[in-house]
mmCIF file of C-alpha atoms and ligand atoms in Angstrom:
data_model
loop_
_atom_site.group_PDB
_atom_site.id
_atom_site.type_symbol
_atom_site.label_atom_id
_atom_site.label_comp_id
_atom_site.label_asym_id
_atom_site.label_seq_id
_atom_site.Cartn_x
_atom_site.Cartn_y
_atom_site.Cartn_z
ATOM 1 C CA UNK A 1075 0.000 0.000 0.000
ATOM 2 C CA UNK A 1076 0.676 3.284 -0.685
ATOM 3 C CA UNK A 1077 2.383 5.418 2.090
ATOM 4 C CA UNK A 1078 1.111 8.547 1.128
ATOM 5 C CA UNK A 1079 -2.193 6.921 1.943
ATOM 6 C CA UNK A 1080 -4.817 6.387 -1.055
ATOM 7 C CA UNK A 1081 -8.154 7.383 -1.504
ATOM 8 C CA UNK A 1082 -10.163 10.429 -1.258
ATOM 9 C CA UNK A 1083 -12.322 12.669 0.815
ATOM 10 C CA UNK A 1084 -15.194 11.630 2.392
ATOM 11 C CA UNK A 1085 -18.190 13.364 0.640
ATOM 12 C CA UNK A 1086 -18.510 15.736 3.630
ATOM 13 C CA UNK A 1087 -15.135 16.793 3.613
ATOM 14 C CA UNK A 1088 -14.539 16.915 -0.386
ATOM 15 C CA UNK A 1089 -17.644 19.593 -0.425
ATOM 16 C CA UNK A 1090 -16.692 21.596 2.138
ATOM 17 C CA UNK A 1091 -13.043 21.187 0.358
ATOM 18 C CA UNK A 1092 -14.952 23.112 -2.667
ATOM 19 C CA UNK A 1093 -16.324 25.854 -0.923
ATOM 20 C CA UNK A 1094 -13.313 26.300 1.008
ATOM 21 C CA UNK A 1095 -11.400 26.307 -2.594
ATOM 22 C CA UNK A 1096 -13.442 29.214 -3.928
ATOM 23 C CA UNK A 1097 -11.709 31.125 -1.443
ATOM 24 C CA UNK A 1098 -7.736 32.230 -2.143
ATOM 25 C CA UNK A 1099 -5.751 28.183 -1.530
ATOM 26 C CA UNK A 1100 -2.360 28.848 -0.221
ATOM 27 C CA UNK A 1101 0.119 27.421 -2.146
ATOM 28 C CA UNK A 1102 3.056 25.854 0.278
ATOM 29 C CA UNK A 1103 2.178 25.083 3.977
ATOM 30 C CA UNK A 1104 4.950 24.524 6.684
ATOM 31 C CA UNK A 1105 3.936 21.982 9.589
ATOM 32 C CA UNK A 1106 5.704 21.982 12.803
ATOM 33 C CA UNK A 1107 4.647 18.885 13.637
ATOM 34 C CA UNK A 1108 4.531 18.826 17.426
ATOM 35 C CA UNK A 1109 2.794 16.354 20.650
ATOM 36 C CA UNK A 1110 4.331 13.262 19.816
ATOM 37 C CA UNK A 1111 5.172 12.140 23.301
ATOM 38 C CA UNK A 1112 1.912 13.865 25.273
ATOM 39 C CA UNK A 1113 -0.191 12.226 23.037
ATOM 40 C CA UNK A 1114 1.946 8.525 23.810
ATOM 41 C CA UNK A 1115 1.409 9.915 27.633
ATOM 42 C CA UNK A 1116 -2.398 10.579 27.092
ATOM 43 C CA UNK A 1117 -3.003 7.437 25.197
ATOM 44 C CA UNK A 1118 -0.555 5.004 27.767
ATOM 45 C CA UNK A 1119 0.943 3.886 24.860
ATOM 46 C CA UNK A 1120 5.309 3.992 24.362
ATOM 47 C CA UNK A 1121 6.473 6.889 23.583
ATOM 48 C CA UNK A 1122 7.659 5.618 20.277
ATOM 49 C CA UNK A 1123 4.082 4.810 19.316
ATOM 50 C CA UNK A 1124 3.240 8.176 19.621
ATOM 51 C CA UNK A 1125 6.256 8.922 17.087
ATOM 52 C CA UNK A 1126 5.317 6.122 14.792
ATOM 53 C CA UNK A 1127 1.762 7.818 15.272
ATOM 54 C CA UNK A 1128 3.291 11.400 14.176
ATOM 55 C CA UNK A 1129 4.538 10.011 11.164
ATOM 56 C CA UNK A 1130 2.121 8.462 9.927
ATOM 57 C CA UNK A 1131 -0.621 11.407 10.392
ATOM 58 C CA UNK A 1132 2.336 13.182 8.160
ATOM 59 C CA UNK A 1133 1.405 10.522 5.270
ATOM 60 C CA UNK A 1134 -2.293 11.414 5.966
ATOM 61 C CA UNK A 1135 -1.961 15.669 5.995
ATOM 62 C CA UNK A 1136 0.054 15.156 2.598
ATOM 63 C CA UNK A 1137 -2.961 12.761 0.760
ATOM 64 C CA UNK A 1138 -5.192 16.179 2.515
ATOM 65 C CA UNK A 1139 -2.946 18.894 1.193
ATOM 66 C CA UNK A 1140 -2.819 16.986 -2.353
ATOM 67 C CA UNK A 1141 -6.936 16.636 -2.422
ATOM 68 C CA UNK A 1142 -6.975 20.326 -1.521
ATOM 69 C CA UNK A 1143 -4.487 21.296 -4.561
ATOM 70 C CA UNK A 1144 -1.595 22.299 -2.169
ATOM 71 C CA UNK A 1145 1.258 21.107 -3.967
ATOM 72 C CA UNK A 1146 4.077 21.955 -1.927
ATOM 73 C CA UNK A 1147 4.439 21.374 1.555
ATOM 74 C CA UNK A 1148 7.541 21.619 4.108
ATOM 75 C CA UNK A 1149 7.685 20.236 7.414
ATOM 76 C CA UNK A 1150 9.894 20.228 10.652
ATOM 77 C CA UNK A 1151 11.030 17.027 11.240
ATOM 78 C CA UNK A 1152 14.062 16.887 13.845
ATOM 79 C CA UNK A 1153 15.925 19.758 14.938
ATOM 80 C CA UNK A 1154 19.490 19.882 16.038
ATOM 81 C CA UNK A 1155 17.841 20.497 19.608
ATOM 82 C CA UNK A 1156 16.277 17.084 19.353
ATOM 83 C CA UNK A 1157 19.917 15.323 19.725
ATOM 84 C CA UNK A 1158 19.867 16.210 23.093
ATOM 85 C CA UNK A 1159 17.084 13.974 24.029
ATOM 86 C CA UNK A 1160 18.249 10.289 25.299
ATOM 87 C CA UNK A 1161 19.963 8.029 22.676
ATOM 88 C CA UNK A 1162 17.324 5.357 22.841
ATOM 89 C CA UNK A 1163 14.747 8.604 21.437
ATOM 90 C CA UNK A 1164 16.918 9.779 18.763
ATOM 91 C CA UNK A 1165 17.776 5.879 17.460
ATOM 92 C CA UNK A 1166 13.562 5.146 17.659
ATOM 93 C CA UNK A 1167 13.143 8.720 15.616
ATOM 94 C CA UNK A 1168 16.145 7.796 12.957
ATOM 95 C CA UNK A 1169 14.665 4.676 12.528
ATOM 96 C CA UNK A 1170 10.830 5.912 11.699
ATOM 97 C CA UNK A 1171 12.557 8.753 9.355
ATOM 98 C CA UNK A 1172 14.704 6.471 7.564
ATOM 99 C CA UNK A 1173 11.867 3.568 6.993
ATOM 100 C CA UNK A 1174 9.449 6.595 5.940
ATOM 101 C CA UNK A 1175 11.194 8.849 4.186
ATOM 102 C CA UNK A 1176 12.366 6.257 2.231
ATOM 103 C CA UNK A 1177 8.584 5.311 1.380
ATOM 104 C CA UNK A 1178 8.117 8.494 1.173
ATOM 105 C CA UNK A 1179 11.280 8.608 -1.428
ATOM 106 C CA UNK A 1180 9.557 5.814 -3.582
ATOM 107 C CA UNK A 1181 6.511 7.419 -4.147
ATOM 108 C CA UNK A 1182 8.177 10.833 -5.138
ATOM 109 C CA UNK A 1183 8.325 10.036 -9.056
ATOM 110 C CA UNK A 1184 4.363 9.423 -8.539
ATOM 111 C CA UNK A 1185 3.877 12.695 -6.580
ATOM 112 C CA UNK A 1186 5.921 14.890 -8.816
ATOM 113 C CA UNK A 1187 3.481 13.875 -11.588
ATOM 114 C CA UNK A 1188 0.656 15.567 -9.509
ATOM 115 C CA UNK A 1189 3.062 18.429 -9.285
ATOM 116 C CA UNK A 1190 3.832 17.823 -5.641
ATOM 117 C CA UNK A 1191 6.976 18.981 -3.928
ATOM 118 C CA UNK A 1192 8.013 17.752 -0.572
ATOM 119 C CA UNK A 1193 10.380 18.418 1.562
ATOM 120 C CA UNK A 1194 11.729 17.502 4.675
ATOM 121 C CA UNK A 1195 13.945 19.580 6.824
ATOM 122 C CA UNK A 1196 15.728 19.236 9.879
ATOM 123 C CA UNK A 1197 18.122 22.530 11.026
ATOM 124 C CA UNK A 1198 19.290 22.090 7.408
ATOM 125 C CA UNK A 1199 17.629 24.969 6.140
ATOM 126 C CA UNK A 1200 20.232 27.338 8.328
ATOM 127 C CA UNK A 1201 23.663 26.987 6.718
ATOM 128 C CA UNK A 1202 26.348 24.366 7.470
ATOM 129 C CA UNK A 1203 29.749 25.586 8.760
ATOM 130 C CA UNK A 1204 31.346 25.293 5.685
ATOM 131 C CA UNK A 1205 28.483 26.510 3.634
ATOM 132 C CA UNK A 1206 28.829 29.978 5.786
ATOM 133 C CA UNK A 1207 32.859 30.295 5.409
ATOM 134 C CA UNK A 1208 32.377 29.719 1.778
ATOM 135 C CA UNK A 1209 29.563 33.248 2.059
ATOM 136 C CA UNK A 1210 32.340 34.445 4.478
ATOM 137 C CA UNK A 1211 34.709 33.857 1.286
ATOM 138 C CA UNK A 1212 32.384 35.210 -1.172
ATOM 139 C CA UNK A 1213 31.714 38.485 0.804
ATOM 140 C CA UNK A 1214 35.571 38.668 0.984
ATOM 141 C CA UNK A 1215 35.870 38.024 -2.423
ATOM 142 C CA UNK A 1216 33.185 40.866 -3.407
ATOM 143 C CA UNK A 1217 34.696 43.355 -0.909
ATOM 144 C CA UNK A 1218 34.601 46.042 -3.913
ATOM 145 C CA UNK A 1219 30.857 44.586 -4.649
ATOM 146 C CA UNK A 1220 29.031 45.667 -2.006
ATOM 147 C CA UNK A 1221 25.896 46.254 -4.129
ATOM 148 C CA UNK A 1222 26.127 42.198 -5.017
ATOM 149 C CA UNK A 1223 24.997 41.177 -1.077
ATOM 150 C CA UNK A 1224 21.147 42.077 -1.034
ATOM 151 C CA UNK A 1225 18.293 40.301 0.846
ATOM 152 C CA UNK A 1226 17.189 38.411 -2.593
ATOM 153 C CA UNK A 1227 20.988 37.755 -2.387
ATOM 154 C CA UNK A 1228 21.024 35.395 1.187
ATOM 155 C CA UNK A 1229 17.282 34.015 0.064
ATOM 156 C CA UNK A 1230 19.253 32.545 -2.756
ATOM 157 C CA UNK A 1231 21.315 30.952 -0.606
ATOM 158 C CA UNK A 1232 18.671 28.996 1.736
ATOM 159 C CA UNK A 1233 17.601 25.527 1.439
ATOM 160 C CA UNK A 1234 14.161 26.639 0.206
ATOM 161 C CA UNK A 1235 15.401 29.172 -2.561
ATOM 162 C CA UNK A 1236 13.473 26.733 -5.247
ATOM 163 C CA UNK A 1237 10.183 27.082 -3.896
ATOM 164 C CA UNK A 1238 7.705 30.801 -2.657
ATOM 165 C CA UNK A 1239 7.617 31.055 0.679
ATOM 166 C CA UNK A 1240 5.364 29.342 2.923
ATOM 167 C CA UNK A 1241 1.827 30.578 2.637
ATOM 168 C CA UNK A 1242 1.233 29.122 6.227
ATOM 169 C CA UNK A 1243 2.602 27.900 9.138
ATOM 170 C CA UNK A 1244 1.162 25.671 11.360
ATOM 171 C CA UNK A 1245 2.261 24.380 14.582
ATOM 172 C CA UNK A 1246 0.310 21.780 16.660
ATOM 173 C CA UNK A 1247 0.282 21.014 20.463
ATOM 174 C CA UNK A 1248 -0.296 24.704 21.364
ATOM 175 C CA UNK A 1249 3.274 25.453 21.571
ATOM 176 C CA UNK A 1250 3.204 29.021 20.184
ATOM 177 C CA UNK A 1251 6.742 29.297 19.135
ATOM 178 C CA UNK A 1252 8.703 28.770 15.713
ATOM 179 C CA UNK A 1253 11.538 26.860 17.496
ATOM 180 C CA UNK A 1254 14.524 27.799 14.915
ATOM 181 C CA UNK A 1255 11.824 26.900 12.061
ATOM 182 C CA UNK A 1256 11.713 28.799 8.436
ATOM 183 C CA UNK A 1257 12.587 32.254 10.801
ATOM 184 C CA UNK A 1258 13.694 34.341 7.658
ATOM 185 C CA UNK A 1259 10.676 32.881 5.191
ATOM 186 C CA UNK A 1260 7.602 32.661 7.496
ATOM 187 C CA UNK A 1261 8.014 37.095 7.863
ATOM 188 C CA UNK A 1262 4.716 37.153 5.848
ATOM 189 C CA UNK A 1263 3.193 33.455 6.545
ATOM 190 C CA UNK A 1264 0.054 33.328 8.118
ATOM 191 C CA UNK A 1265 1.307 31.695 11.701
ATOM 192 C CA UNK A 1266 -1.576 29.039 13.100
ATOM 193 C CA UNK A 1267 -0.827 27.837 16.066
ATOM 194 C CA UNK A 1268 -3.235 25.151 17.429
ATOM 195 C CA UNK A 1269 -4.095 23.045 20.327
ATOM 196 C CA UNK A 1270 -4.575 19.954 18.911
ATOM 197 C CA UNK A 1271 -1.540 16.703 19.570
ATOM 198 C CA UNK A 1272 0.296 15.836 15.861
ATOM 199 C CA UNK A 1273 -1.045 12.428 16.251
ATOM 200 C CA UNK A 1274 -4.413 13.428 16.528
ATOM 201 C CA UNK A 1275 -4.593 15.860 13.746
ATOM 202 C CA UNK A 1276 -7.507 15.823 11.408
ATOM 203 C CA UNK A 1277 -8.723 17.073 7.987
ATOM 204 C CA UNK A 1278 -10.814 19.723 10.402
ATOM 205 C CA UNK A 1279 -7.742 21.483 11.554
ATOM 206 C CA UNK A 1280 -6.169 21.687 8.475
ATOM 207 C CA UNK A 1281 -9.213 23.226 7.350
ATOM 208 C CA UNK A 1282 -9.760 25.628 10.163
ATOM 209 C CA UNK A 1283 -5.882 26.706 9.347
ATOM 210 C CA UNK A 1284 -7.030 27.721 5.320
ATOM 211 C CA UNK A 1285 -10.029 29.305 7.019
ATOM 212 C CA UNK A 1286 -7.782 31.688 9.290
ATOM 213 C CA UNK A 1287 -5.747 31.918 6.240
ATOM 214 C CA UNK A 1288 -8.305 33.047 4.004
ATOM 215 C CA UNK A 1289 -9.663 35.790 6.637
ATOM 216 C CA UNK A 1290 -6.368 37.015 6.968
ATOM 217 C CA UNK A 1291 -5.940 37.322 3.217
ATOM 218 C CA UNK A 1292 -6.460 41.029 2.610
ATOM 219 C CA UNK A 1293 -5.612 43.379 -0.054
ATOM 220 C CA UNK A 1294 -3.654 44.543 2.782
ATOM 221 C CA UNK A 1295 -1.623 41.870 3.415
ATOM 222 C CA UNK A 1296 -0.951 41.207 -0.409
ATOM 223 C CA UNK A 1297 -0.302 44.532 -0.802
ATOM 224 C CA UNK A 1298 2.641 44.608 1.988
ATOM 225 C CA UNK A 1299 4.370 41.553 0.091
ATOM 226 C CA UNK A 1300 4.481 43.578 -2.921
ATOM 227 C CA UNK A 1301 4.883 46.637 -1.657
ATOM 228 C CA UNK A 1302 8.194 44.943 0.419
ATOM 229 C CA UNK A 1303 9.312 43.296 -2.949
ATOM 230 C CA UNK A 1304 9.283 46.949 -4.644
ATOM 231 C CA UNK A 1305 11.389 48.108 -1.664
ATOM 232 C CA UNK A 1306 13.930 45.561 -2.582
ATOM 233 C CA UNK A 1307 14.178 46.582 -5.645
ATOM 234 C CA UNK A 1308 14.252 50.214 -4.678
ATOM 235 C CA UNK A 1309 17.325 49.394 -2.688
ATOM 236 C CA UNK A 1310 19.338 47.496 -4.915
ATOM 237 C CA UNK A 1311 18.814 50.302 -7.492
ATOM 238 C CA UNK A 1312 19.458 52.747 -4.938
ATOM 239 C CA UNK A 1313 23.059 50.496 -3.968
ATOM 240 C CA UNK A 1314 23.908 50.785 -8.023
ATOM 241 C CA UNK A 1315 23.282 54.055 -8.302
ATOM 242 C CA UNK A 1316 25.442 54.587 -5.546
ATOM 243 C CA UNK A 1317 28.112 52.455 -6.919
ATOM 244 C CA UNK A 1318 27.888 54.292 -10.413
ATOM 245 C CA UNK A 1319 28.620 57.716 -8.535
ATOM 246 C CA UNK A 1320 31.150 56.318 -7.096
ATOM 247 C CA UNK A 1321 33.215 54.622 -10.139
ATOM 248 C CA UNK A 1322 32.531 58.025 -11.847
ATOM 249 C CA UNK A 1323 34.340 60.107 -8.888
ATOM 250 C CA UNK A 1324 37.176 57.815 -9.041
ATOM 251 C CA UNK A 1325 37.522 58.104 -12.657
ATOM 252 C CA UNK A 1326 37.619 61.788 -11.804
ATOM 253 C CA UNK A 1327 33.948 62.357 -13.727
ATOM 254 C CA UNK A 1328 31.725 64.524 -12.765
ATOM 255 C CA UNK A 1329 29.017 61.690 -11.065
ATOM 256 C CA UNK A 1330 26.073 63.805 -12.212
ATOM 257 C CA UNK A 1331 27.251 64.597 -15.879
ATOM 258 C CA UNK A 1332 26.688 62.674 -18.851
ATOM 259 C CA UNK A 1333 23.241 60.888 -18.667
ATOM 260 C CA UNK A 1334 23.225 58.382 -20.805
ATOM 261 C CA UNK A 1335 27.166 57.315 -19.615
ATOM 262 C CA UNK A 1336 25.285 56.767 -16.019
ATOM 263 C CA UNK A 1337 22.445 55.100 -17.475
ATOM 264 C CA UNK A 1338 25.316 52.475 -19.731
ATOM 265 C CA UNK A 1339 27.561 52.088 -16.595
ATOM 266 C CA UNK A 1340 24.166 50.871 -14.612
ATOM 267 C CA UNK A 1341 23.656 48.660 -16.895
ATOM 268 C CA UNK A 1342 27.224 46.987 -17.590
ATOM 269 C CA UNK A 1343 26.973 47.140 -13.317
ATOM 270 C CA UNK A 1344 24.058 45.119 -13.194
ATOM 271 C CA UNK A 1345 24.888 42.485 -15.385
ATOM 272 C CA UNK A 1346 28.371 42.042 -14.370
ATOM 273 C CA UNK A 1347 26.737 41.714 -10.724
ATOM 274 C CA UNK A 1348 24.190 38.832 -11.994
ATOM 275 C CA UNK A 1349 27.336 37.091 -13.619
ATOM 276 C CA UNK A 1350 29.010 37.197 -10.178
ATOM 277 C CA UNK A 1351 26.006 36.217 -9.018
ATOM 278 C CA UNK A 1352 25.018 33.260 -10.623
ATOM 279 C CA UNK A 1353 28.912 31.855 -10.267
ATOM 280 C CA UNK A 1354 28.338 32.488 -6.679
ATOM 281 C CA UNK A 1355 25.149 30.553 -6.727
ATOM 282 C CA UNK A 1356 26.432 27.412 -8.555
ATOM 283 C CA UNK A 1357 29.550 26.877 -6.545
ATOM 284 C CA UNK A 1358 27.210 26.875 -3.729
ATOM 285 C CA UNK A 1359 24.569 24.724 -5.059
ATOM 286 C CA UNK A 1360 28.012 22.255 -6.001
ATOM 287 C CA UNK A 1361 29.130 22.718 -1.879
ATOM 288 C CA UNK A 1362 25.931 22.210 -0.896
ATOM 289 C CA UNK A 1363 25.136 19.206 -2.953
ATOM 290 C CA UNK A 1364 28.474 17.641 -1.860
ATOM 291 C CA UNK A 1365 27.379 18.709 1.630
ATOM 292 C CA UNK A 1366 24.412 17.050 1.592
ATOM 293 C CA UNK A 1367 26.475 13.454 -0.506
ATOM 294 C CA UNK A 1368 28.541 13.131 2.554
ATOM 295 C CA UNK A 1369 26.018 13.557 5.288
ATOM 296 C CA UNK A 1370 24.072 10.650 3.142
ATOM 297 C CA UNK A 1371 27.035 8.184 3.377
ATOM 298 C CA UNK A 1372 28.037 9.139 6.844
ATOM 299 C CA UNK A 1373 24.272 8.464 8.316
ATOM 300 C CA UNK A 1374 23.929 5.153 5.815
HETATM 301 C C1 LIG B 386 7.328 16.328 18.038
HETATM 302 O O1 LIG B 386 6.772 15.781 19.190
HETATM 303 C C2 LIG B 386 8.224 15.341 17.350
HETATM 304 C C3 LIG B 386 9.649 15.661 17.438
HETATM 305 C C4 LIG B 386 10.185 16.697 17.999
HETATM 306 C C5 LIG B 386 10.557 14.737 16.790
HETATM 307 P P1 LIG B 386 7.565 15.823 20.560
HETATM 308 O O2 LIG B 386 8.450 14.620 20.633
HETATM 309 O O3 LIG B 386 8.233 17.139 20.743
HETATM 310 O O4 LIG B 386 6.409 15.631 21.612
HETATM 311 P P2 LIG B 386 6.035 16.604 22.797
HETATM 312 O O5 LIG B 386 6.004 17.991 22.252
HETATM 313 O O6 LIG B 386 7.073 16.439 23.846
HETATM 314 O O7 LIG B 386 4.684 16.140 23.247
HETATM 315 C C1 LIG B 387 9.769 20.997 17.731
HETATM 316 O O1 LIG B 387 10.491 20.203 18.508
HETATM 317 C C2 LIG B 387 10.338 20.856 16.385
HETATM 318 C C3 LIG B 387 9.925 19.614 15.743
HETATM 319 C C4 LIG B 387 8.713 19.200 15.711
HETATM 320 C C5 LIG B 387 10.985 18.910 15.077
HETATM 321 P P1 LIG B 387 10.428 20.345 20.102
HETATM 322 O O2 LIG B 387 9.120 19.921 20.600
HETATM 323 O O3 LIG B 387 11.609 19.606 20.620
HETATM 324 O O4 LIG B 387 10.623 21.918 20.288
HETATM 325 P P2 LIG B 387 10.669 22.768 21.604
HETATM 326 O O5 LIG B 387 11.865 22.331 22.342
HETATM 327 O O6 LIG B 387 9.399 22.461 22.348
HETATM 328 O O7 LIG B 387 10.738 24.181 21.151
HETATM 329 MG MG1 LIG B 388 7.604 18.993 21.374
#
């Protein structure tokens, strides 16, 4: 059987799905999936039932998010913190991950026909040592570039830079904190925090999370994300500009003279920074791939 478990809604839940669809959908929804062990302490069961439990409700939220249309969905598996809980814990936890990841790794060819992206982070979305001296060695290198290093710049250079940020984020158990999780992309997420154990989450919640999304989906709020993507822009033209002035002064120009040589040297500025940029981008896609090849082998 499949682990993404088959089948549909039930017919009360797939209408409701359609009204709730005639409404703005988000796109990408982070889980913090948290409750594990209270719900093993409610229930009397072991604590790694309750675990076993968590991920298996995952397999059950992604068959809900892919009847709803949401197509890309991150969630907060482990953190570094977790290593700290007794070695007996951590084992039980590698071992569900491993077995269902790797289910879950089978049935990705299958998903990614539906369109669906998943995927699973630990800590790994903040940078690895080596991954932050090689930005230490790119800032270095682009000492004289100052205009390259821009907030688009370090989004770039996350884990999630292939996919929008998270429409929502939702954390269970009625913890209301973001524990280390997506800080830098949830800045415009609708955060839903709610009572309910991971194991015992239901189509319901998620529901009631799309709902709070959907009332919180003003012109307002759409209009902040674009007005903060126009600042960016803004800035980075403002940074060139700056730049420009100052190649011009060194050159012993007059900065504000000749037009159209400003407007040129903007241009040549801007595309020589994309080049830079893009080099900077692959060599750390290479690192980071490499990164992630050896952290395979040394946890197989
Ligand atoms: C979340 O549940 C799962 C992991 C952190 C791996 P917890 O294990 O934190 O359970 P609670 O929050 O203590 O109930
Ligand atoms: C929450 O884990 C993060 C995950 C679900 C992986 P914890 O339950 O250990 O977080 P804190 O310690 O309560 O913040
Ligand atoms: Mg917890």
């Amino acid at each position: 059987m499949s682990w993404i478990k088959e089948g549909e809604l039930s017919l009360w839940e797939r209408f409701c799905a359609n009204i709730i669809k005639a409404g703005p959908m988000p796109k990408h929804i982070a889980f913090i999936m948290d409750g594990n062990r209270r719900y093993a302490k409610k229930c009397q069961v072991e604590r790694q039932e309750g675990h076993s439990k968590g991920f298996n409700k995952l397999a059950e939220t992604l068959r809900w998010c892919l009847n709803l249309g949401i197509l890309e969905v991150t969630v907060y598996a482990f953190s570094i913190e977790n290593f700290k809980r007794s070695k007996s814990e951590v084992d039980g936890l590698m071992d569900l991950a491993r077995q269902k990841f790797s289910r879950l790794m089978e049935e990705k060819e299958k998903l990614q026909r539906h369109g669906v992206c998943i995927r699973v982070l630990g800590d790994l979305h903040l940078l690895p040592l080596d991954l932050q001296e090689l930005i230490a060695q790119a800032v270095q290198a682009t000492k004289n570039y100052n205009s390259d290093i821009s907030e688009s710049l370090l989004d770039k250079c996350l884990y999630t830079n292939h996919s929008p940020h998270p429409d929502i984020l939702i954390r269970t158990s009625g913890e209301v904190r973001l524990s280390d999780f997506l800080l830098w992309q949830t800045s415009h997420s609708c955060l839903v925090f709610q009572p309910v154990l991971w194991p015992e989450y239901t189509f319901w919640n998620l529901f009631e999370a799309i709902l709070q999304y959907q009332m919180n989906h003003s012109m307002l709020q759409q209009k902040a994300r674009d007005m903060y993507a126009e600042e960016r822009k803004r800035q980075q033209l403002e940074r060139d500009q700056a730049a420009v002035t100052e190649q011009l002064l060194q050159e012993g120009l007059q900065a504000s003279g000749d037009a159209q040589l400003r407007r040129t040297r903007l241009h040549k500025l801007s595309a020589r920074r994309e080049e830079r940029v893009q080099g900077f981008l692959q060599a750390l896609e290479l690192k980071r791939a490499d990164w992630l090849a050896r952290l395979g082998t040394a946890s197989a």
